[in-house]
Coordinates of C-alpha atoms (C1' of nucleotides) in Angstrom, one line a residue:
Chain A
X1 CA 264.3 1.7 62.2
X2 CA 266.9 4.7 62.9
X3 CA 266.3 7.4 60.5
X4 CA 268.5 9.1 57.9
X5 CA 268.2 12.5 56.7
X6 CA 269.5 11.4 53.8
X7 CA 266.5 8.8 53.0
X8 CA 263.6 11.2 54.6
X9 CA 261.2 12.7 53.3
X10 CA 261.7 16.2 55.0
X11 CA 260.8 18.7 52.9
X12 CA 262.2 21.8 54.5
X13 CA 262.3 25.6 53.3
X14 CA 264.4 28.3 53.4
X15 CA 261.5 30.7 52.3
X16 CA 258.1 31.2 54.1
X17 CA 255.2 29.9 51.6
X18 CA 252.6 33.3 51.3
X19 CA 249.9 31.4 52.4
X20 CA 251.3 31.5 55.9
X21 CA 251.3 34.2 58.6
X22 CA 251.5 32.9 61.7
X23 CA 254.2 31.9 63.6
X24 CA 253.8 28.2 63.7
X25 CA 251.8 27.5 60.4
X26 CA 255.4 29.5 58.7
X27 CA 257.6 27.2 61.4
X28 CA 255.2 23.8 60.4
X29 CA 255.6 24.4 56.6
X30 CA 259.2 25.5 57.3
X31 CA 260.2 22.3 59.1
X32 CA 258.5 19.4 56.7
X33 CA 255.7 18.9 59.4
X34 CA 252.6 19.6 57.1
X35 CA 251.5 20.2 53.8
X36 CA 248.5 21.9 53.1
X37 CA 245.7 19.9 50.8
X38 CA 243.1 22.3 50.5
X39 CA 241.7 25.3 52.5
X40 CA 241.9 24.3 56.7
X41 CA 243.3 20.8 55.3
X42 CA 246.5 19.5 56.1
X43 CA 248.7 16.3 54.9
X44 CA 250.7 14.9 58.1
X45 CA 254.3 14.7 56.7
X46 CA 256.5 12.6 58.5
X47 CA 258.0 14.0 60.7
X48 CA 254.7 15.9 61.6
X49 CA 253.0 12.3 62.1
X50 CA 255.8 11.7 65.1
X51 CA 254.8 14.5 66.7
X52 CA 251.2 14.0 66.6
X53 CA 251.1 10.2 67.3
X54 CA 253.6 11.3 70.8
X55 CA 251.0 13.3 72.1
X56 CA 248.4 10.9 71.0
X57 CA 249.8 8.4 73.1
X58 CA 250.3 10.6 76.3
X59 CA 246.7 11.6 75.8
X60 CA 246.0 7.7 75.5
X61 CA 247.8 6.8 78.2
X62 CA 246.7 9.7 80.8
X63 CA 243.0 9.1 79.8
X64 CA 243.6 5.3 80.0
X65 CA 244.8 5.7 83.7
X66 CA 242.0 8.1 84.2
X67 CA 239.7 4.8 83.5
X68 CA 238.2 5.6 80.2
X69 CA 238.0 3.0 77.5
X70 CA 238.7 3.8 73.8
X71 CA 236.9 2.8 71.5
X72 CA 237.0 4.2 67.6
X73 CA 233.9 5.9 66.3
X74 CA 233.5 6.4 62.4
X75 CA 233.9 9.6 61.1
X76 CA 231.1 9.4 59.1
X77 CA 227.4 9.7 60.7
X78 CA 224.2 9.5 59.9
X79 CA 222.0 12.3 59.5
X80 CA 219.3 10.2 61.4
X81 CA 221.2 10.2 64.3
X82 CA 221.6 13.6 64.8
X83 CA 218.1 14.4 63.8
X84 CA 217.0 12.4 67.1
X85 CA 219.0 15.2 69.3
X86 CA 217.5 18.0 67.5
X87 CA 220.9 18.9 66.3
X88 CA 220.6 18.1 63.1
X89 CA 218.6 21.2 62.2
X90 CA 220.4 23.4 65.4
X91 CA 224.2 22.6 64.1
X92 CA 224.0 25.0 61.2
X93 CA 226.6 25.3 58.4
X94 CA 229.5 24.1 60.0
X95 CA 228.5 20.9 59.7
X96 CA 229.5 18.9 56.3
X97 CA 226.5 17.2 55.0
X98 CA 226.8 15.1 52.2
X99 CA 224.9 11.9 50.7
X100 CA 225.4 8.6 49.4
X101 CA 224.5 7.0 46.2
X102 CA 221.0 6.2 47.8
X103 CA 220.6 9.9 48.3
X104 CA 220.8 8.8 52.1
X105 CA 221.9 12.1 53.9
X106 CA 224.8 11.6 56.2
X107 CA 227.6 14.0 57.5
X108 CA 231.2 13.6 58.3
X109 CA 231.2 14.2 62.0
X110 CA 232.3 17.4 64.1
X111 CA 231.6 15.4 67.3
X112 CA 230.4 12.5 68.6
X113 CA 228.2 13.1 71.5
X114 CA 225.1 11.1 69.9
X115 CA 226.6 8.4 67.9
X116 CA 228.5 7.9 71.7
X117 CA 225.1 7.9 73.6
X118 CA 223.2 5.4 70.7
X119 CA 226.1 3.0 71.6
X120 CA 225.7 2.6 74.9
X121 CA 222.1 3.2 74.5
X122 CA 222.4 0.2 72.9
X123 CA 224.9 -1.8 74.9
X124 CA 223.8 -0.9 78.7
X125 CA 220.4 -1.8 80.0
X126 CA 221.1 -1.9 83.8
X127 CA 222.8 0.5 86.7
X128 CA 224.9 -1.9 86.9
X129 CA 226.4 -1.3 83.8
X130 CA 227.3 2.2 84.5
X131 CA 229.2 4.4 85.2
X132 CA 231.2 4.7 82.1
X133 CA 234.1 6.9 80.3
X134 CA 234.5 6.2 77.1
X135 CA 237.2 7.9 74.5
X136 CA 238.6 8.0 70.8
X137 CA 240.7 9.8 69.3
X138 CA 239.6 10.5 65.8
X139 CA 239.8 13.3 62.6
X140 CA 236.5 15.8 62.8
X141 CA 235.5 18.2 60.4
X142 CA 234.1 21.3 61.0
X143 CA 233.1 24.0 58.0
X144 CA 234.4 26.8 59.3
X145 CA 233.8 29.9 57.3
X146 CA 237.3 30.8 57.3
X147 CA 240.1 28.4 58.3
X148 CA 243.1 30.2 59.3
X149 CA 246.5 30.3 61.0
X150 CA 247.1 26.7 59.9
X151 CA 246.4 23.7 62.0
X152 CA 244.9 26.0 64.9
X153 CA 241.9 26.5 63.1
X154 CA 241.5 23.9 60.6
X155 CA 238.4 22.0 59.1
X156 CA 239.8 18.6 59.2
X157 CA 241.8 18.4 62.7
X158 CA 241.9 15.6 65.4
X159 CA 240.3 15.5 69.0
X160 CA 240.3 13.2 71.4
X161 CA 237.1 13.2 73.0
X162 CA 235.5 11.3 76.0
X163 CA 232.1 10.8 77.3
X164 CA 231.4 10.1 80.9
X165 CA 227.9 8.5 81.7
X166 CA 226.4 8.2 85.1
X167 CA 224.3 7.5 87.4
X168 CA 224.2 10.6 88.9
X169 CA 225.0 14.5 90.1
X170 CA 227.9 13.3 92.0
X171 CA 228.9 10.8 90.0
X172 CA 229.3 12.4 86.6
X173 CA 230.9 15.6 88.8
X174 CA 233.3 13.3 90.0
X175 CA 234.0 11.9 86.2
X176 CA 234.3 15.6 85.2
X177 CA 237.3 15.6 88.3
X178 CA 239.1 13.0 87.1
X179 CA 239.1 14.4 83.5
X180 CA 240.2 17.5 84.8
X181 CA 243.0 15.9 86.4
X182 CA 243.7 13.8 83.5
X183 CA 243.9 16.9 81.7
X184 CA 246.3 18.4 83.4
X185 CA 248.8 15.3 83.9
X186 CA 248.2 15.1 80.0
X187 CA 249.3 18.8 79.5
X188 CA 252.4 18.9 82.5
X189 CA 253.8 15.1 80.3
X190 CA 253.6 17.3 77.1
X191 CA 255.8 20.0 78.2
X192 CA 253.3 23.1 78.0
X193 CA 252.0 25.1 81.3
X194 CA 247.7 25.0 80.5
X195 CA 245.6 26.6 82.7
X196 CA 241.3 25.7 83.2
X197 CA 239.3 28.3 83.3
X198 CA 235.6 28.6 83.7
X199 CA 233.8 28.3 80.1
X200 CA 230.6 28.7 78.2
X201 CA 229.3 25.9 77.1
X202 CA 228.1 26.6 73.6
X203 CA 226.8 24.6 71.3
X204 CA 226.9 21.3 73.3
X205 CA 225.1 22.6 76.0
X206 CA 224.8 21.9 80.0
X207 CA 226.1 24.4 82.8
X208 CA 229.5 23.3 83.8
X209 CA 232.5 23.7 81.6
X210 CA 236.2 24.7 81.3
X211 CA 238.6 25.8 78.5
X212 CA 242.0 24.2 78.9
X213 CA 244.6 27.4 77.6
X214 CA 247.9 27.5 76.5
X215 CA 249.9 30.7 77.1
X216 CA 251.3 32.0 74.1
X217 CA 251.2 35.7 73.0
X218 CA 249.9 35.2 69.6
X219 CA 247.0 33.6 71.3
X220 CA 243.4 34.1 70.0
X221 CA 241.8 34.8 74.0
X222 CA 243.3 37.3 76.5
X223 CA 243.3 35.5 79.3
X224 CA 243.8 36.8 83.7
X225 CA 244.9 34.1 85.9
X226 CA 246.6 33.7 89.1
X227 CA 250.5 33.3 89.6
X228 CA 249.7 30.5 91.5
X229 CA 248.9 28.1 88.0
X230 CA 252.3 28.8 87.1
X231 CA 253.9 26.1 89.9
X232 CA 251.0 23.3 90.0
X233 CA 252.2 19.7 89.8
X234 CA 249.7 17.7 88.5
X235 CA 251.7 14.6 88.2
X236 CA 252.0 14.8 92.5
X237 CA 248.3 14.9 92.8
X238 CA 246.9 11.7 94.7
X239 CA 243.6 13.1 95.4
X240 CA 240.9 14.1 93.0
X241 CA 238.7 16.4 94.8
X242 CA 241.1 17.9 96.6
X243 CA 242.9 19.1 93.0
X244 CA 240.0 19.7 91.5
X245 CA 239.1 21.9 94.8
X246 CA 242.4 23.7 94.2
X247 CA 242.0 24.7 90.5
X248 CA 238.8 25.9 90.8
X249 CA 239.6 28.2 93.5
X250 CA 242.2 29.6 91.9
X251 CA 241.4 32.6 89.5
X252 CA 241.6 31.9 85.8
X253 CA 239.1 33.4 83.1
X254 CA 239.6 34.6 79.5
X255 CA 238.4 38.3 78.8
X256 CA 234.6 37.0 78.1
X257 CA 234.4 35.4 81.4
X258 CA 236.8 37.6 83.3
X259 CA 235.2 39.1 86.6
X260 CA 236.6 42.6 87.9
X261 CA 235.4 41.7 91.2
X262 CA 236.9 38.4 92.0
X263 CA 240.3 40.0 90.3
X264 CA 240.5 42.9 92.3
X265 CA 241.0 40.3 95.1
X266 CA 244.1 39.1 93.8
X267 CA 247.3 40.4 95.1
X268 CA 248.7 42.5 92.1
X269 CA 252.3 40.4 92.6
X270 CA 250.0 37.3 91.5
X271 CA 248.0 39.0 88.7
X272 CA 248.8 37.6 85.2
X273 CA 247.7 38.8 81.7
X274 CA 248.5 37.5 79.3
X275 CA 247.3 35.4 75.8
X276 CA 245.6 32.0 75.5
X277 CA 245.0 29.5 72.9
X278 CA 242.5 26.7 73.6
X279 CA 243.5 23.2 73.4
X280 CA 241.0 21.6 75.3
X281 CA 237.6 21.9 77.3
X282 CA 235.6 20.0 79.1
X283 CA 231.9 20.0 79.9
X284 CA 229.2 18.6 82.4
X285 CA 225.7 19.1 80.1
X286 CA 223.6 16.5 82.3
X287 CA 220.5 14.5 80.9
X288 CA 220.5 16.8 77.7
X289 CA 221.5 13.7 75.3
X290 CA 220.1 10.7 77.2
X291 CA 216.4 12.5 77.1
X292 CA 216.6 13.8 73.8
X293 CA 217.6 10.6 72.8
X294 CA 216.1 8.5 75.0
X295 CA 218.7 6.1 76.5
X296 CA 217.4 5.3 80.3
X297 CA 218.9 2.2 82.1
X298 CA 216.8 0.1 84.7
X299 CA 217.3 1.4 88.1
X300 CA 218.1 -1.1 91.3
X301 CA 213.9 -0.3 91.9
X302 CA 212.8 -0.5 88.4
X303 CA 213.0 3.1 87.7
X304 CA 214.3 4.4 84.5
X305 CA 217.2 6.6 85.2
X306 CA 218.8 8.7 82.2
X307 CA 222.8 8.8 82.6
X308 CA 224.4 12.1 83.3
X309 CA 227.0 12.8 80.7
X310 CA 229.5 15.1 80.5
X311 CA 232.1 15.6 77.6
X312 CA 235.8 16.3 77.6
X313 CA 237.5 17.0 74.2
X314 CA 241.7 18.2 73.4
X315 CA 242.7 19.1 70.4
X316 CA 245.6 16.6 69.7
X317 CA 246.5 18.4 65.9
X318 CA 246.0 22.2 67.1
X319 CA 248.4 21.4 70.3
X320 CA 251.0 20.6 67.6
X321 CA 250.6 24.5 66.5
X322 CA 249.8 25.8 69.7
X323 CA 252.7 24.4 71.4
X324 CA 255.1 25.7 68.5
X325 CA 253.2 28.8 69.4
X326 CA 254.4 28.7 72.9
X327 CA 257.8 27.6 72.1
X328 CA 260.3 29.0 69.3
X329 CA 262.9 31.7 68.8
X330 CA 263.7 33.3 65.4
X331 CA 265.8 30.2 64.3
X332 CA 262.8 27.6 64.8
X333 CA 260.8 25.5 67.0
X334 CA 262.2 24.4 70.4
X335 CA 260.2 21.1 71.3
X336 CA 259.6 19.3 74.7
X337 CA 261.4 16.3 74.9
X338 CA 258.1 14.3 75.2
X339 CA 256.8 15.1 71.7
X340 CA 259.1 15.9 69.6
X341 CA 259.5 14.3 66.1
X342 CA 263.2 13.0 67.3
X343 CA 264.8 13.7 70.6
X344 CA 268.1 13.7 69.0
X345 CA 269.6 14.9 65.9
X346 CA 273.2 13.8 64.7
X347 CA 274.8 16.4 62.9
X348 CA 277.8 15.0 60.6
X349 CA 279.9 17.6 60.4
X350 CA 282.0 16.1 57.7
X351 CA 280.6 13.5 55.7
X352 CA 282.9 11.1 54.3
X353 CA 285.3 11.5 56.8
X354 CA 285.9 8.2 58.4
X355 CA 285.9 8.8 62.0
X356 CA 283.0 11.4 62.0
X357 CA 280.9 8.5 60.2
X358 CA 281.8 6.1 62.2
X359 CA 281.0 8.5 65.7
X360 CA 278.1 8.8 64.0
X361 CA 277.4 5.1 62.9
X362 CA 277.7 4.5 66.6
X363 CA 275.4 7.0 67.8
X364 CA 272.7 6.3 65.6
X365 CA 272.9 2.5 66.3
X366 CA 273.0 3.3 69.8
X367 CA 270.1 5.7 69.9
X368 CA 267.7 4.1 67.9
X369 CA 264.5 5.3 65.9
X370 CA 263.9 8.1 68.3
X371 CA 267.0 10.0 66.3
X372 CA 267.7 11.4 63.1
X373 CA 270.8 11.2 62.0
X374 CA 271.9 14.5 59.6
X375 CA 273.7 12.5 57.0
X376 CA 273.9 14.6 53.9
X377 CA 276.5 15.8 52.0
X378 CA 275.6 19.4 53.6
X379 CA 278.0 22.3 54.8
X380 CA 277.8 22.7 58.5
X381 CA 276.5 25.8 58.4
X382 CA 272.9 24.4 56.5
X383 CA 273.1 21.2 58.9
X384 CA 273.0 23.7 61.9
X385 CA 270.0 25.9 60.2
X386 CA 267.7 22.9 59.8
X387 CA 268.7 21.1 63.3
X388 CA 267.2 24.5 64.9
X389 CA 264.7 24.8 62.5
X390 CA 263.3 21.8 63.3
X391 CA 263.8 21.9 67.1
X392 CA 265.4 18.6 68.3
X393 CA 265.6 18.9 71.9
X394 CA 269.5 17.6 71.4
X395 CA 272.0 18.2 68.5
X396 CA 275.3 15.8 68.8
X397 CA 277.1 17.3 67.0
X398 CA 280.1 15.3 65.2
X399 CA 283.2 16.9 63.4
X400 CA 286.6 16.4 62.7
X401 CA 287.9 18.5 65.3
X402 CA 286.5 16.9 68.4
X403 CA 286.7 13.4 67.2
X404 CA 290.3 12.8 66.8
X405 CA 289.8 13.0 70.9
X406 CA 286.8 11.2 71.0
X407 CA 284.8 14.3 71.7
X408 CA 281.3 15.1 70.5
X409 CA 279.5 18.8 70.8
X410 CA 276.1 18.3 72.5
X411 CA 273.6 21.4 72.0
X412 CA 270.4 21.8 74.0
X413 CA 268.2 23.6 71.8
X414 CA 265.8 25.3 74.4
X415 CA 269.0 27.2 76.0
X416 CA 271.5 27.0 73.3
X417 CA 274.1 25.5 76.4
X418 CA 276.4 23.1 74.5
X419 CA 278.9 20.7 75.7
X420 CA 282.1 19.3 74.7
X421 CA 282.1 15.9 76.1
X422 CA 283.5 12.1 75.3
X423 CA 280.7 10.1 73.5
X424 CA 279.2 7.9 76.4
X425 CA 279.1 11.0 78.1
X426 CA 276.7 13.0 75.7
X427 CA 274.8 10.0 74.8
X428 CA 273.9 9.5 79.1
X429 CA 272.9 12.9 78.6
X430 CA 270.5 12.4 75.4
X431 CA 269.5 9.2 77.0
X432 CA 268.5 10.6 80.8
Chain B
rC1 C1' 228.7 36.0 55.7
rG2 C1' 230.6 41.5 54.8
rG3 C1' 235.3 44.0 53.3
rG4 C1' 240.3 43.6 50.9
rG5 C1' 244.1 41.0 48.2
rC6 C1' 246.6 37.3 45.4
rG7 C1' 247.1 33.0 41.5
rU8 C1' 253.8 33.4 36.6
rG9 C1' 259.3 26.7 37.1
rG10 C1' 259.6 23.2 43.8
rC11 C1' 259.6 28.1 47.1
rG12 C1' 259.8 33.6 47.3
rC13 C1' 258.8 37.3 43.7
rA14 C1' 259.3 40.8 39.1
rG15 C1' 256.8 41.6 34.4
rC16 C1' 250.6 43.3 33.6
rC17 C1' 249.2 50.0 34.1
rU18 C1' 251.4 51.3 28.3
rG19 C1' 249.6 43.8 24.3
rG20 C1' 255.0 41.9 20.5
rU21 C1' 261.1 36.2 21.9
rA22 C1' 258.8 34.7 30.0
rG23 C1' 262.7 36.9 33.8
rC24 C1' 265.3 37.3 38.9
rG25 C1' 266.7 35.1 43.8
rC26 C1' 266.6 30.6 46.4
rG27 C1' 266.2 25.4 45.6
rC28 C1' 267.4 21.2 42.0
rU29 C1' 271.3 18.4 38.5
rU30 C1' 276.7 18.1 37.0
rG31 C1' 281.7 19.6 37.8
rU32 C1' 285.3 22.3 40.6
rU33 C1' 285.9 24.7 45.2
rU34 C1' 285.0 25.2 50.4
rU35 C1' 284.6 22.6 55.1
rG36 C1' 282.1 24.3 62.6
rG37 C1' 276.4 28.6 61.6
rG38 C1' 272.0 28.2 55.1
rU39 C1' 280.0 28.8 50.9
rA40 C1' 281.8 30.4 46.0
rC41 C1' 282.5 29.8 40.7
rA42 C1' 280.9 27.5 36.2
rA43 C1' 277.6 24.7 33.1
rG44 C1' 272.6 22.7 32.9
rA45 C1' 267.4 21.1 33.6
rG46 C1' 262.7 22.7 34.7
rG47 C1' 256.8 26.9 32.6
rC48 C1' 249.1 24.7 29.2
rC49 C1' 251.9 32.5 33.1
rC50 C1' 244.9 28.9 37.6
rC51 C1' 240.6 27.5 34.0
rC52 C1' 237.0 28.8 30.1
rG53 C1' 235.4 32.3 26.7
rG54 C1' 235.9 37.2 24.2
rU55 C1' 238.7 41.4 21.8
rU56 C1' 243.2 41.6 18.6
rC57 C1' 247.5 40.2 13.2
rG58 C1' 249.2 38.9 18.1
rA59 C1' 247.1 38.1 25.2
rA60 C1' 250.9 36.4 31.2
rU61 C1' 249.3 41.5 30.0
rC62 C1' 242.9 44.2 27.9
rC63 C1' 237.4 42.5 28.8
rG64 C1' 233.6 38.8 30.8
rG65 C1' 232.7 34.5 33.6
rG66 C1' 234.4 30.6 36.8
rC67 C1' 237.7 28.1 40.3
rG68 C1' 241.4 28.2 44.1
rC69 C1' 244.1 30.5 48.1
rC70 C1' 245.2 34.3 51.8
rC71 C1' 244.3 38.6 55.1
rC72 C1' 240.7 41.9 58.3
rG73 C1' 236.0 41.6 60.7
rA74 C1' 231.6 38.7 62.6
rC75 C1' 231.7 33.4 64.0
rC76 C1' 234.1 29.2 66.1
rA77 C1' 237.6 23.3 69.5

RNA sequence: CGGGGCGUGGCGCAGCCUGGUAGCGCGCUUGUUUUGGGUACAAGAGGCCCCCGGUUCGAAUCCGGGCGCCCCGACCA
């Protein structure tokens, strides 16, 4: 269903609500993405929903060809659960514990590593039933003590996370690869340069992890890496190990794991400082859950063997602020064209005027859902503001001056370029 | 969890110190105007001044208690 400004619900504003300071929670508010409910809590507006369900399904897709399985967890959990890992006690405040009418005592789930391992625990009884990835892509919540700069750091946000189980060492190293990989496809289809570096693994435990980090200078982590992350092509990969090889041995680290040593062997042309903001991270913890929770499957000699696991989380509603992060100028956001809310925006120039709206008419039918057609009864000047503001990749934009020779205006926002050009002409261009 | 700040129309704010008819800009509605970078003029609508209690003839304003939100730090995907 092609979209009308008109008929939207896309609240945006001139002015900056006080409550936000950074950069992309002002540009967010600004642009009709989000509303905020409560402290760290957001409502998805619209045109924010777009957004986040595009990179939801290039996550999906990337972590589908990867060979995981989704599945949907709840986001409610029982305390039970979480008392068999020990974690119950260990998680602290940041968990939200609440109870039931029965006074049973559950909690609304800031990750799903046992409820994950009960399930297979339950399904799987033999090797032969393993290995296996296993995703979803679900809300969280985490208490934080103080939520701030918008949907970066929020209590309620949305992860996808996956859960390898194996046999294994090698075989839960090699699931850790391919998520790795996946990652990094997942990132490059997004639009936004990432970079793994080598990570503590906190409160989930194990000994093998890495942070997936955006650049962006208003980044929460300093971050030193090697000029050589700038050009990688994960999409070109064919082999696993070999890219896996290849972005481990390449220096990344943020400031807590940064390592004078193994910088000082960089050529200084290659050194890079610069600002990072998490969106992703991925760990190899081991036996730690299977044990604890005792879920063993029957070995081809009878043995009980307890899966290794490893984890893999991104943060599918902080990329949303960390790419805006990455990606504005003073005017607004400047999206990808993989995730943003509409590639295209048609900007009537003069409403009412029969040849613009029918250009327009044309375009829109032409273009499809994927477009959002600027259809008020608007001055140019405040159709131009909000096209920027909210960062279509491509303004067409319609008036009576090009028209009357069957000319549209096409703008790319990320460079400004623009283009006079005959209408088949600019749509090829949207369309390519 | 320590420190600081803020709650007044949809948004941004002033008024509070020194108690006395609730204001400004933007937005919204209607009309006219303008028509390629948030246009101009005019007329309107819209407020339990966060909540509860106290002081007072009278409280947005003073006092007490709550609640909410933000910022800095520690913490954290």
């Amino acid at each position: 269903m092609p979209m009308r400004l008109s008929q939207s619900l896309i609240p945006t504003l001139k002015e900056t609500p006080a409550e936000a300071q950074i950069v992309s929670h002002r540009l967010m508010l600004r642009a009709g993405l989000v509303r905020q409910m409560a402290s760290g809590i957001y409502a998805w507006l619209p045109a924010g929903l777009r957004v986040l369900a595009k990179i939801e399904q290039i996550v999906r897709e990337e972590q589908n060809a990867a060979g995981a399985q989704e599945l949907l967890m709840p986001t409610i959990q029982s305390a039970d659960l979480w008392r068999e890992s020990g974690r119950y006690d260990a998680y602290g405040k940041e968990m939200l514990r609440i109870t039931d009418r029965h006074d049973r005592e559950l909690l609304f789930g800031p990750t799903n590593e046992e409820m994950i391992t009960a399930i297979l625990r339950d399904a799987t009884k033999s090797y032969r039933d393993l290995p296996q990835i296993l995703y979803h892509i679900q809300w969280k919540f985490r208490d934080e003590v103080r939520p701030r700069f918008g949907v970066l750091r929020g209590r309620e946000f949305l992860m996808k996370d996956a859960y390898s189980f194996d046999l294994d060492y090698t075989g839960a190293l090699l699931a850790y690869k391919k998520m790795m990989l996946a990652y990094m496809r997942t990132f490059q289809r997004i639009g936004v340069v990432a970079i793994p570096m080598r990570a503590d693994t906190g409160q989930i435990g194990g000994d093998l992890s890495h942070e997936f980090h955006i650049l962006a200078p208003t980044g929460e982590s300093g971050v030193f890496y090697d000029a050589a992350f700038e050009t990688g092509n994960a999409a070109a990969a064919t082999n696993v190990e070999a890219f896996y090889e290849q972005m481990t041995s390449i220096y990344a680290a943020t400031d807590e794991k940064h390592d004078q040593a193994a910088w000082a062997a960089i050529p200084d042309a290659r050194k890079r400082e610069g600002r990072g903001i998490e969106i992703g991270q991925i760990f190899y913890f081991g036996t730690k859950y299977s044990e604890a929770m005792n879920f063993a499957v029957t070995g081809p000699d009878g043995a009980k063997i307890f899966p290794e696991m490893g984890s893999y989380g991104i943060g599918v509603s902080r990329l949303v602020g960390a790419i805006i992060e990455a990606r504005h100028d003073e005017a607004g956001i400047i999206w990808p064209d993989a995730i943003a809310p509409f590639r295209a925006a048609i900007l009537n120039l003069r409403q009412g005027d029969a040849l613009t709206d029918q250009i327009c008419a044309e375009l829109h039918n032409t273009l499809g859902a994927d477009c959002l057609y600027d259809d008020r009864a608007e001055r140019a000047g405040a159709k131009f503001a909000e096209a920027d503001l909210m960062g279509h990749p491509w303004q067409i934009i319609v008036g009576p001056r090009g028209a009357a020779n069957g000319q549209v205006e096409l703008k790319r926002r990320a460079t400004g370029e623009r283009f006079e050009l005959a209408i088949a002409e600019a749509l090829a261009k949207v369309q390519a």
